[in-house]
Each structure stands twice: as C-alpha cells, then as structure tokens.
C-alpha cells in the first residue's frame, strides 16, 4: 500500500466511476481518522479505511499538526448529514477549518444542468443551459472531477473548477440558507412563537440572499486566486511525498 503521511487528505472510491468518494485524514503510523455514515468519528488503520479499494491522496495539509489535532478533537460522535455534515466536510474542516464539500457542489451543478437541459426547469432555464456560459461551467466542473479522479493536486483542481464553482457554490449556499431559515421558522411556529417565526423568515431570507449573491461569489474568486498562488507549493509537496 502507498505510503501516506500525517495531514494527507485521503479518498477512496465508493462506486466504480469515482462519483462517490469516502474521505479521511491520515494521522500518521498508517492510521486514518474518518467519519462514518452513522456519525461516529473514529480512528482506523489504512487497510480498514480502504476496505479493499485503492486510496488516493487528494490534498496535503500545510499545517499538519493542526489538522491532526483538530481531527483527534472530534473523535467520537458527530451528527452526520449528507448535504452539510458528511465525511468530506469533516476532513476539510480538519485541514483548514473550512466546512465544504466539493462532492456535493459538483453533484448539485450536474443535477441542475441535467434538469435544465431536459426542460424540467422551464424553457428559459433550458435556453440558458444550452448557452456558451453553461457549457464553460459544465466543462470546468468536469475537468475538476477528472483532476480529482487522476490525483492532481488540490490547488490545480480548484483553479480548474473555479468557473463551475461560480455557479455551484451560490446554488449550494441558497439551498442551505433556505433550508436553515425554514427549519428555524418551523421550530418557532411549533413553539407558538409566531412573531419570531416571521422575523427569522425575513432575516434568514435577507442573509441568504446576501450570502448567495455577494459573499459566496467573492469567496470563490478569492479561493481561485489563492489556489493559483499555491500551485507551485502544492506541486513541490506532491512530488516530494
């Protein structure tokens, strides 16, 4: 089995095409900390993590000690949710305290493209999905997914995926923000606090709108710029290890 070091973001394919992956953080000594689907964050061996599949290094933590420390701090139970608290969210938080899942973003973008191109979202959406901008977005996401599949450094994949992320990340933010707002409002209604329910609905909608249209696009561009600057360092670490 290939040698990995502490701070490596590891992935294994769950399906033959590599569309679904399981993520873990190598903590050294052939051990991995990962989050199971039942929410348990546990320490296992590389062989137990692989379950017979091939393991790939997806990214390398610059702060290896910090990444391992954060992973160990979460050993035990942590609520699991496919869309906002899965194994990839867990590892990315350990590496740079950024809670994200490219797997969910890519799946969301591809699903929206399919729905739009088949006319399920209306004629206007279909025309937009068949335009040059949508084709660039689709090609960007596909290039990033291929890069991840063949094991390119994370910064390279981030640069490749930036045009696609300009669409996928705001959509993801909109979905999560809307879900959280509706859940909070529903909780207030169940408690009979109708005024708070209305207030949280208005406030949540406003915050989600700003996050979707302003904050997230700026962050995507910023991440892309940082990734360009990190390509040289990532390539050096990649070939070094």
PDB file of C-alpha atoms in Angstrom:
ATOM      1  CA  UNK A   1       0.000   0.000   0.000  1.00  0.00           C
ATOM      2  CA  UNK A   2       1.294   3.506  -0.856  1.00  0.00           C
ATOM      3  CA  UNK A   3       2.906   5.394   2.000  1.00  0.00           C
ATOM      4  CA  UNK A   4       0.969   8.369   3.320  1.00  0.00           C
ATOM      5  CA  UNK A   5       1.935  10.897   5.975  1.00  0.00           C
ATOM      6  CA  UNK A   6       0.074  12.800   8.691  1.00  0.00           C
ATOM      7  CA  UNK A   7      -2.026  15.592   7.220  1.00  0.00           C
ATOM      8  CA  UNK A   8      -2.830  13.830   3.955  1.00  0.00           C
ATOM      9  CA  UNK A   9      -6.444  14.123   2.815  1.00  0.00           C
ATOM     10  CA  UNK A  10      -7.238  10.613   1.609  1.00  0.00           C
ATOM     11  CA  UNK A  11     -10.112   9.377  -0.535  1.00  0.00           C
ATOM     12  CA  UNK A  12     -11.397   6.038  -1.739  1.00  0.00           C
ATOM     13  CA  UNK A  13     -13.994   5.422  -4.437  1.00  0.00           C
ATOM     14  CA  UNK A  14     -17.333   4.027  -3.318  1.00  0.00           C
ATOM     15  CA  UNK A  15     -18.599   3.452  -6.868  1.00  0.00           C
ATOM     16  CA  UNK A  16     -16.639   2.227  -9.938  1.00  0.00           C
ATOM     17  CA  UNK A  17     -16.810   5.627 -11.704  1.00  0.00           C
ATOM     18  CA  UNK A  18     -15.476   7.511  -8.701  1.00  0.00           C
ATOM     19  CA  UNK A  19     -18.506   9.801  -8.500  1.00  0.00           C
ATOM     20  CA  UNK A  20     -18.963   8.999  -4.811  1.00  0.00           C
ATOM     21  CA  UNK A  21     -15.965   9.065  -2.527  1.00  0.00           C
ATOM     22  CA  UNK A  22     -15.193   8.437   1.106  1.00  0.00           C
ATOM     23  CA  UNK A  23     -12.809  10.848   2.839  1.00  0.00           C
ATOM     24  CA  UNK A  24     -10.406  10.524   5.744  1.00  0.00           C
ATOM     25  CA  UNK A  25      -7.394  12.263   7.258  1.00  0.00           C
ATOM     26  CA  UNK A  26      -4.132  10.378   7.678  1.00  0.00           C
ATOM     27  CA  UNK A  27      -2.743  10.982  11.172  1.00  0.00           C
ATOM     28  CA  UNK A  28       0.462   9.012  10.710  1.00  0.00           C
ATOM     29  CA  UNK A  29       1.552   5.480  11.644  1.00  0.00           C
ATOM     30  CA  UNK A  30      -0.762   4.011   8.942  1.00  0.00           C
ATOM     31  CA  UNK A  31      -3.828   5.352  10.745  1.00  0.00           C
ATOM     32  CA  UNK A  32      -6.762   7.407   9.486  1.00  0.00           C
ATOM     33  CA  UNK A  33      -9.479   9.403  11.243  1.00  0.00           C
ATOM     34  CA  UNK A  34     -12.749   9.483   9.319  1.00  0.00           C
ATOM     35  CA  UNK A  35     -16.461   9.994   9.861  1.00  0.00           C
ATOM     36  CA  UNK A  36     -18.790   7.076   9.317  1.00  0.00           C
ATOM     37  CA  UNK A  37     -22.328   7.465   7.997  1.00  0.00           C
ATOM     38  CA  UNK A  38     -23.747   6.858  11.453  1.00  0.00           C
ATOM     39  CA  UNK A  39     -21.926   9.981  12.660  1.00  0.00           C
ATOM     40  CA  UNK A  40     -19.109   8.272  14.542  1.00  0.00           C
ATOM     41  CA  UNK A  41     -15.689   9.854  14.035  1.00  0.00           C
ATOM     42  CA  UNK A  42     -13.188   7.069  14.579  1.00  0.00           C
ATOM     43  CA  UNK A  43      -9.540   6.105  14.276  1.00  0.00           C
ATOM     44  CA  UNK A  44      -8.889   3.153  11.945  1.00  0.00           C
ATOM     45  CA  UNK A  45      -5.985   1.622  10.066  1.00  0.00           C
ATOM     46  CA  UNK A  46      -5.335   2.432   6.414  1.00  0.00           C
ATOM     47  CA  UNK A  47      -6.493  -1.056   5.469  1.00  0.00           C
ATOM     48  CA  UNK A  48      -9.746  -0.658   7.412  1.00  0.00           C
ATOM     49  CA  UNK A  49     -10.330   2.729   5.789  1.00  0.00           C
ATOM     50  CA  UNK A  50      -9.667   1.360   2.295  1.00  0.00           C
ATOM     51  CA  UNK A  51     -11.916  -1.702   2.643  1.00  0.00           C
ATOM     52  CA  UNK A  52     -10.115  -3.221  -0.315  1.00  0.00           C
ATOM     53  CA  UNK A  53     -10.326  -0.113  -2.514  1.00  0.00           C
ATOM     54  CA  UNK A  54      -7.422   1.994  -3.785  1.00  0.00           C
ATOM     55  CA  UNK A  55      -6.530   5.006  -1.626  1.00  0.00           C
ATOM     56  CA  UNK A  56      -5.568   8.329  -3.244  1.00  0.00           C
ATOM     57  CA  UNK A  57      -4.089  11.463  -1.722  1.00  0.00           C
ATOM     58  CA  UNK A  58      -6.398  14.356  -2.549  1.00  0.00           C
ATOM     59  CA  UNK A  59      -4.676  17.194  -0.711  1.00  0.00           C
ATOM     60  CA  UNK A  60      -1.848  17.894   1.726  1.00  0.00           C
ATOM     61  CA  UNK A  61      -2.399  19.977   4.850  1.00  0.00           C
ATOM     62  CA  UNK A  62       0.130  22.794   5.222  1.00  0.00           C
ATOM     63  CA  UNK A  63      -0.433  22.760   8.991  1.00  0.00           C
ATOM     64  CA  UNK A  64      -0.138  19.004   9.512  1.00  0.00           C
ATOM     65  CA  UNK A  65      -0.034  19.122  13.319  1.00  0.00           C
ATOM     66  CA  UNK A  66      -3.068  21.411  13.468  1.00  0.00           C
ATOM     67  CA  UNK A  67      -5.046  19.190  11.101  1.00  0.00           C
ATOM     68  CA  UNK A  68      -4.303  16.071  13.146  1.00  0.00           C
ATOM     69  CA  UNK A  69      -5.118  17.866  16.409  1.00  0.00           C
ATOM     70  CA  UNK A  70      -8.484  19.036  15.079  1.00  0.00           C
ATOM     71  CA  UNK A  71      -9.297  15.539  13.829  1.00  0.00           C
ATOM     72  CA  UNK A  72      -8.460  13.974  17.184  1.00  0.00           C
ATOM     73  CA  UNK A  73     -10.567  16.588  18.993  1.00  0.00           C
ATOM     74  CA  UNK A  74     -13.665  15.284  17.174  1.00  0.00           C
ATOM     75  CA  UNK A  75     -13.162  11.591  17.895  1.00  0.00           C
ATOM     76  CA  UNK A  76     -16.497  10.197  18.996  1.00  0.00           C
ATOM     77  CA  UNK A  77     -19.924  11.204  17.803  1.00  0.00           C
ATOM     78  CA  UNK A  78     -20.746  13.996  15.395  1.00  0.00           C
ATOM     79  CA  UNK A  79     -24.137  14.297  13.653  1.00  0.00           C
ATOM     80  CA  UNK A  80     -23.912  13.133  10.041  1.00  0.00           C
ATOM     81  CA  UNK A  81     -25.850  14.764   7.242  1.00  0.00           C
ATOM     82  CA  UNK A  82     -25.124  14.102   3.576  1.00  0.00           C
ATOM     83  CA  UNK A  83     -25.579  17.707   2.446  1.00  0.00           C
ATOM     84  CA  UNK A  84     -23.929  19.690   5.223  1.00  0.00           C
ATOM     85  CA  UNK A  85     -22.039  17.390   7.586  1.00  0.00           C
ATOM     86  CA  UNK A  86     -20.518  14.476   5.700  1.00  0.00           C
ATOM     87  CA  UNK A  87     -17.064  12.860   5.712  1.00  0.00           C
ATOM     88  CA  UNK A  88     -15.670  15.415   3.245  1.00  0.00           C
ATOM     89  CA  UNK A  89     -16.909  18.349   5.344  1.00  0.00           C
ATOM     90  CA  UNK A  90     -15.164  16.745   8.305  1.00  0.00           C
ATOM     91  CA  UNK A  91     -11.755  16.345   6.622  1.00  0.00           C
ATOM     92  CA  UNK A  92     -11.796  19.805   5.036  1.00  0.00           C
ATOM     93  CA  UNK A  93     -12.553  21.356   8.418  1.00  0.00           C
ATOM     94  CA  UNK A  94      -9.648  19.449   9.951  1.00  0.00           C
ATOM     95  CA  UNK A  95      -7.273  20.704   7.231  1.00  0.00           C
ATOM     96  CA  UNK A  96      -8.174  24.406   7.078  1.00  0.00           C
ATOM     97  CA  UNK A  97     -11.284  24.905   9.244  1.00  0.00           C
ATOM     98  CA  UNK A  98     -13.319  25.429   6.065  1.00  0.00           C
ATOM     99  CA  UNK A  99     -16.538  23.408   6.098  1.00  0.00           C
ATOM    100  CA  UNK A 100     -17.146  22.465   2.466  1.00  0.00           C
ATOM    101  CA  UNK A 101     -17.898  19.513   0.224  1.00  0.00           C
ATOM    102  CA  UNK A 102     -16.891  19.715  -3.435  1.00  0.00           C
ATOM    103  CA  UNK A 103     -18.590  16.380  -3.972  1.00  0.00           C
ATOM    104  CA  UNK A 104     -21.964  17.894  -3.031  1.00  0.00           C
ATOM    105  CA  UNK A 105     -21.324  21.062  -5.059  1.00  0.00           C
ATOM    106  CA  UNK A 106     -20.357  19.113  -8.173  1.00  0.00           C
ATOM    107  CA  UNK A 107     -23.361  16.799  -7.865  1.00  0.00           C
ATOM    108  CA  UNK A 108     -25.673  19.793  -7.415  1.00  0.00           C
ATOM    109  CA  UNK A 109     -24.275  21.510 -10.509  1.00  0.00           C
ATOM    110  CA  UNK A 110     -24.511  18.403 -12.678  1.00  0.00           C
ATOM    111  CA  UNK A 111     -28.054  17.712 -11.486  1.00  0.00           C
ATOM    112  CA  UNK A 112     -29.137  21.283 -12.229  1.00  0.00           C
ATOM    113  CA  UNK A 113     -27.536  21.070 -15.685  1.00  0.00           C
ATOM    114  CA  UNK A 114     -29.397  17.854 -16.472  1.00  0.00           C
ATOM    115  CA  UNK A 115     -32.715  19.228 -15.241  1.00  0.00           C
ATOM    116  CA  UNK A 116     -32.259  22.478 -17.153  1.00  0.00           C
ATOM    117  CA  UNK A 117     -31.098  20.879 -20.414  1.00  0.00           C
ATOM    118  CA  UNK A 118     -34.037  18.462 -20.429  1.00  0.00           C
ATOM    119  CA  UNK A 119     -36.515  21.293 -19.891  1.00  0.00           C
ATOM    120  CA  UNK A 120     -37.601  20.226 -16.409  1.00  0.00           C
ATOM    121  CA  UNK A 121     -36.838  23.719 -15.082  1.00  0.00           C
ATOM    122  CA  UNK A 122     -38.654  25.533 -17.885  1.00  0.00           C
ATOM    123  CA  UNK A 123     -37.824  26.869 -21.343  1.00  0.00           C
ATOM    124  CA  UNK A 124     -35.821  29.839 -20.058  1.00  0.00           C
ATOM    125  CA  UNK A 125     -33.572  27.597 -17.990  1.00  0.00           C
ATOM    126  CA  UNK A 126     -33.188  25.249 -20.954  1.00  0.00           C
ATOM    127  CA  UNK A 127     -32.004  28.084 -23.225  1.00  0.00           C
ATOM    128  CA  UNK A 128     -29.517  29.260 -20.585  1.00  0.00           C
ATOM    129  CA  UNK A 129     -28.223  25.704 -20.047  1.00  0.00           C
ATOM    130  CA  UNK A 130     -27.551  25.348 -23.764  1.00  0.00           C
ATOM    131  CA  UNK A 131     -25.567  28.596 -23.932  1.00  0.00           C
ATOM    132  CA  UNK A 132     -21.793  29.029 -24.013  1.00  0.00           C
ATOM    133  CA  UNK A 133     -21.560  30.115 -20.363  1.00  0.00           C
ATOM    134  CA  UNK A 134     -23.313  26.975 -19.165  1.00  0.00           C
ATOM    135  CA  UNK A 135     -21.040  24.864 -21.358  1.00  0.00           C
ATOM    136  CA  UNK A 136     -17.962  26.506 -19.812  1.00  0.00           C
ATOM    137  CA  UNK A 137     -19.336  25.849 -16.332  1.00  0.00           C
ATOM    138  CA  UNK A 138     -20.017  22.212 -17.181  1.00  0.00           C
ATOM    139  CA  UNK A 139     -16.558  21.754 -18.723  1.00  0.00           C
ATOM    140  CA  UNK A 140     -14.966  23.360 -15.653  1.00  0.00           C
ATOM    141  CA  UNK A 141     -16.725  21.017 -13.236  1.00  0.00           C
ATOM    142  CA  UNK A 142     -15.943  18.003 -15.419  1.00  0.00           C
ATOM    143  CA  UNK A 143     -12.251  18.986 -15.584  1.00  0.00           C
ATOM    144  CA  UNK A 144     -12.093  19.336 -11.815  1.00  0.00           C
ATOM    145  CA  UNK A 145     -13.754  15.944 -11.288  1.00  0.00           C
ATOM    146  CA  UNK A 146     -11.323  14.309 -13.731  1.00  0.00           C
ATOM    147  CA  UNK A 147      -8.415  16.023 -11.999  1.00  0.00           C
ATOM    148  CA  UNK A 148      -9.548  14.687  -8.649  1.00  0.00           C
ATOM    149  CA  UNK A 149     -10.016  11.236 -10.153  1.00  0.00           C
ATOM    150  CA  UNK A 150      -6.476  11.072 -11.553  1.00  0.00           C
ATOM    151  CA  UNK A 151      -4.950  12.603  -8.442  1.00  0.00           C
ATOM    152  CA  UNK A 152      -3.918  16.142  -9.424  1.00  0.00           C
ATOM    153  CA  UNK A 153      -3.016  18.495  -6.528  1.00  0.00           C
ATOM    154  CA  UNK A 154      -5.989  20.181  -4.883  1.00  0.00           C
ATOM    155  CA  UNK A 155      -4.896  23.683  -5.892  1.00  0.00           C
ATOM    156  CA  UNK A 156      -4.824  22.646  -9.574  1.00  0.00           C
ATOM    157  CA  UNK A 157      -8.317  21.188  -9.299  1.00  0.00           C
ATOM    158  CA  UNK A 158      -9.532  24.336  -7.537  1.00  0.00           C
ATOM    159  CA  UNK A 159      -8.297  26.504 -10.411  1.00  0.00           C
ATOM    160  CA  UNK A 160      -9.881  24.176 -12.973  1.00  0.00           C
ATOM    161  CA  UNK A 161     -13.162  24.229 -11.070  1.00  0.00           C
ATOM    162  CA  UNK A 162     -13.409  27.962 -10.337  1.00  0.00           C
ATOM    163  CA  UNK A 163     -15.740  28.804 -13.288  1.00  0.00           C
ATOM    164  CA  UNK A 164     -18.012  25.943 -12.262  1.00  0.00           C
ATOM    165  CA  UNK A 165     -17.857  26.942  -8.600  1.00  0.00           C
ATOM    166  CA  UNK A 166     -19.141  30.407  -9.520  1.00  0.00           C
ATOM    167  CA  UNK A 167     -22.432  28.638 -10.221  1.00  0.00           C
ATOM    168  CA  UNK A 168     -22.365  25.644  -7.884  1.00  0.00           C
ATOM    169  CA  UNK A 169     -21.328  27.388  -4.667  1.00  0.00           C
ATOM    170  CA  UNK A 170     -24.060  30.078  -4.789  1.00  0.00           C
ATOM    171  CA  UNK A 171     -26.657  27.388  -5.519  1.00  0.00           C
ATOM    172  CA  UNK A 172     -25.376  25.357  -2.589  1.00  0.00           C
ATOM    173  CA  UNK A 173     -25.480  28.440  -0.352  1.00  0.00           C
ATOM    174  CA  UNK A 174     -29.037  29.180  -1.472  1.00  0.00           C
ATOM    175  CA  UNK A 175     -30.192  25.637  -0.738  1.00  0.00           C
ATOM    176  CA  UNK A 176     -28.557  25.501   2.693  1.00  0.00           C
ATOM    177  CA  UNK A 177     -29.660  29.007   3.656  1.00  0.00           C
ATOM    178  CA  UNK A 178     -33.252  28.370   2.621  1.00  0.00           C
ATOM    179  CA  UNK A 179     -33.313  25.042   4.456  1.00  0.00           C
ATOM    180  CA  UNK A 180     -31.913  26.546   7.662  1.00  0.00           C
ATOM    181  CA  UNK A 181     -34.313  29.505   7.517  1.00  0.00           C
ATOM    182  CA  UNK A 182     -37.366  27.312   7.017  1.00  0.00           C
ATOM    183  CA  UNK A 183     -36.264  24.931   9.779  1.00  0.00           C
ATOM    184  CA  UNK A 184     -35.798  27.767  12.259  1.00  0.00           C
ATOM    185  CA  UNK A 185     -39.133  29.355  11.360  1.00  0.00           C
ATOM    186  CA  UNK A 186     -40.893  26.000  11.662  1.00  0.00           C
ATOM    187  CA  UNK A 187     -39.351  25.474  15.119  1.00  0.00           C
ATOM    188  CA  UNK A 188     -40.702  28.857  16.280  1.00  0.00           C
ATOM    189  CA  UNK A 189     -44.145  28.027  14.895  1.00  0.00           C
ATOM    190  CA  UNK A 190     -44.164  24.700  16.781  1.00  0.00           C
ATOM    191  CA  UNK A 191     -43.372  26.650  19.957  1.00  0.00           C
ATOM    192  CA  UNK A 192     -46.184  29.080  19.245  1.00  0.00           C
ATOM    193  CA  UNK A 193     -43.775  31.986  18.714  1.00  0.00           C
ATOM    194  CA  UNK A 194     -45.300  33.318  15.525  1.00  0.00           C
ATOM    195  CA  UNK A 195     -43.624  36.719  15.717  1.00  0.00           C
ATOM    196  CA  UNK A 196     -40.201  35.140  15.989  1.00  0.00           C
ATOM    197  CA  UNK A 197     -41.108  32.798  13.149  1.00  0.00           C
ATOM    198  CA  UNK A 198     -41.902  35.726  10.855  1.00  0.00           C
ATOM    199  CA  UNK A 199     -38.805  37.596  11.978  1.00  0.00           C
ATOM    200  CA  UNK A 200     -36.475  34.652  11.420  1.00  0.00           C
ATOM    201  CA  UNK A 201     -38.036  34.075   7.996  1.00  0.00           C
ATOM    202  CA  UNK A 202     -37.391  37.665   6.885  1.00  0.00           C
ATOM    203  CA  UNK A 203     -33.926  37.842   8.437  1.00  0.00           C
ATOM    204  CA  UNK A 204     -32.925  34.418   7.098  1.00  0.00           C
ATOM    205  CA  UNK A 205     -34.103  35.280   3.592  1.00  0.00           C
ATOM    206  CA  UNK A 206     -32.117  38.529   3.622  1.00  0.00           C
ATOM    207  CA  UNK A 207     -28.943  36.888   4.926  1.00  0.00           C
ATOM    208  CA  UNK A 208     -29.257  34.037   2.412  1.00  0.00           C
ATOM    209  CA  UNK A 209     -29.705  36.500  -0.455  1.00  0.00           C
ATOM    210  CA  UNK A 210     -26.543  38.406   0.513  1.00  0.00           C
ATOM    211  CA  UNK A 211     -24.545  35.199   1.065  1.00  0.00           C
ATOM    212  CA  UNK A 212     -25.699  33.796  -2.290  1.00  0.00           C
ATOM    213  CA  UNK A 213     -25.229  36.863  -4.492  1.00  0.00           C
ATOM    214  CA  UNK A 214     -22.267  38.630  -2.859  1.00  0.00           C
ATOM    215  CA  UNK A 215     -20.316  36.714  -0.217  1.00  0.00           C
ATOM    216  CA  UNK A 216     -20.078  33.304  -1.897  1.00  0.00           C
ATOM    217  CA  UNK A 217     -19.024  34.564  -5.372  1.00  0.00           C
ATOM    218  CA  UNK A 218     -16.322  36.745  -3.788  1.00  0.00           C
ATOM    219  CA  UNK A 219     -15.084  33.786  -1.761  1.00  0.00           C
ATOM    220  CA  UNK A 220     -14.971  31.545  -4.853  1.00  0.00           C
ATOM    221  CA  UNK A 221     -12.848  34.123  -6.707  1.00  0.00           C
ATOM    222  CA  UNK A 222     -10.620  34.523  -3.655  1.00  0.00           C
ATOM    223  CA  UNK A 223     -10.136  30.768  -3.331  1.00  0.00           C
ATOM    224  CA  UNK A 224      -9.230  30.596  -7.020  1.00  0.00           C
ATOM    225  CA  UNK A 225      -6.602  33.336  -6.645  1.00  0.00           C
ATOM    226  CA  UNK A 226      -5.111  31.641  -3.582  1.00  0.00           C
ATOM    227  CA  UNK A 227      -5.079  28.316  -5.443  1.00  0.00           C
ATOM    228  CA  UNK A 228      -3.106  29.854  -8.321  1.00  0.00           C
ATOM    229  CA  UNK A 229      -0.536  31.096  -5.821  1.00  0.00           C
ATOM    230  CA  UNK A 230      -0.403  27.681  -4.143  1.00  0.00           C
ATOM    231  CA  UNK A 231       0.085  25.579  -7.283  1.00  0.00           C
ATOM    232  CA  UNK A 232       3.876  25.701  -7.137  1.00  0.00           C
ATOM    233  CA  UNK A 233       3.970  24.819  -3.445  1.00  0.00           C
ATOM    234  CA  UNK A 234       1.434  22.033  -3.894  1.00  0.00           C
ATOM    235  CA  UNK A 235       3.301  20.516  -6.816  1.00  0.00           C
ATOM    236  CA  UNK A 236       6.529  20.545  -4.816  1.00  0.00           C
ATOM    237  CA  UNK A 237       4.859  18.816  -1.847  1.00  0.00           C
ATOM    238  CA  UNK A 238       3.070  16.410  -4.178  1.00  0.00           C
ATOM    239  CA  UNK A 239       6.240  15.136  -5.793  1.00  0.00           C
ATOM    240  CA  UNK A 240       8.186  15.288  -2.527  1.00  0.00           C
ATOM    241  CA  UNK A 241       5.783  12.881  -0.833  1.00  0.00           C
TER     242      UNK A 241
END
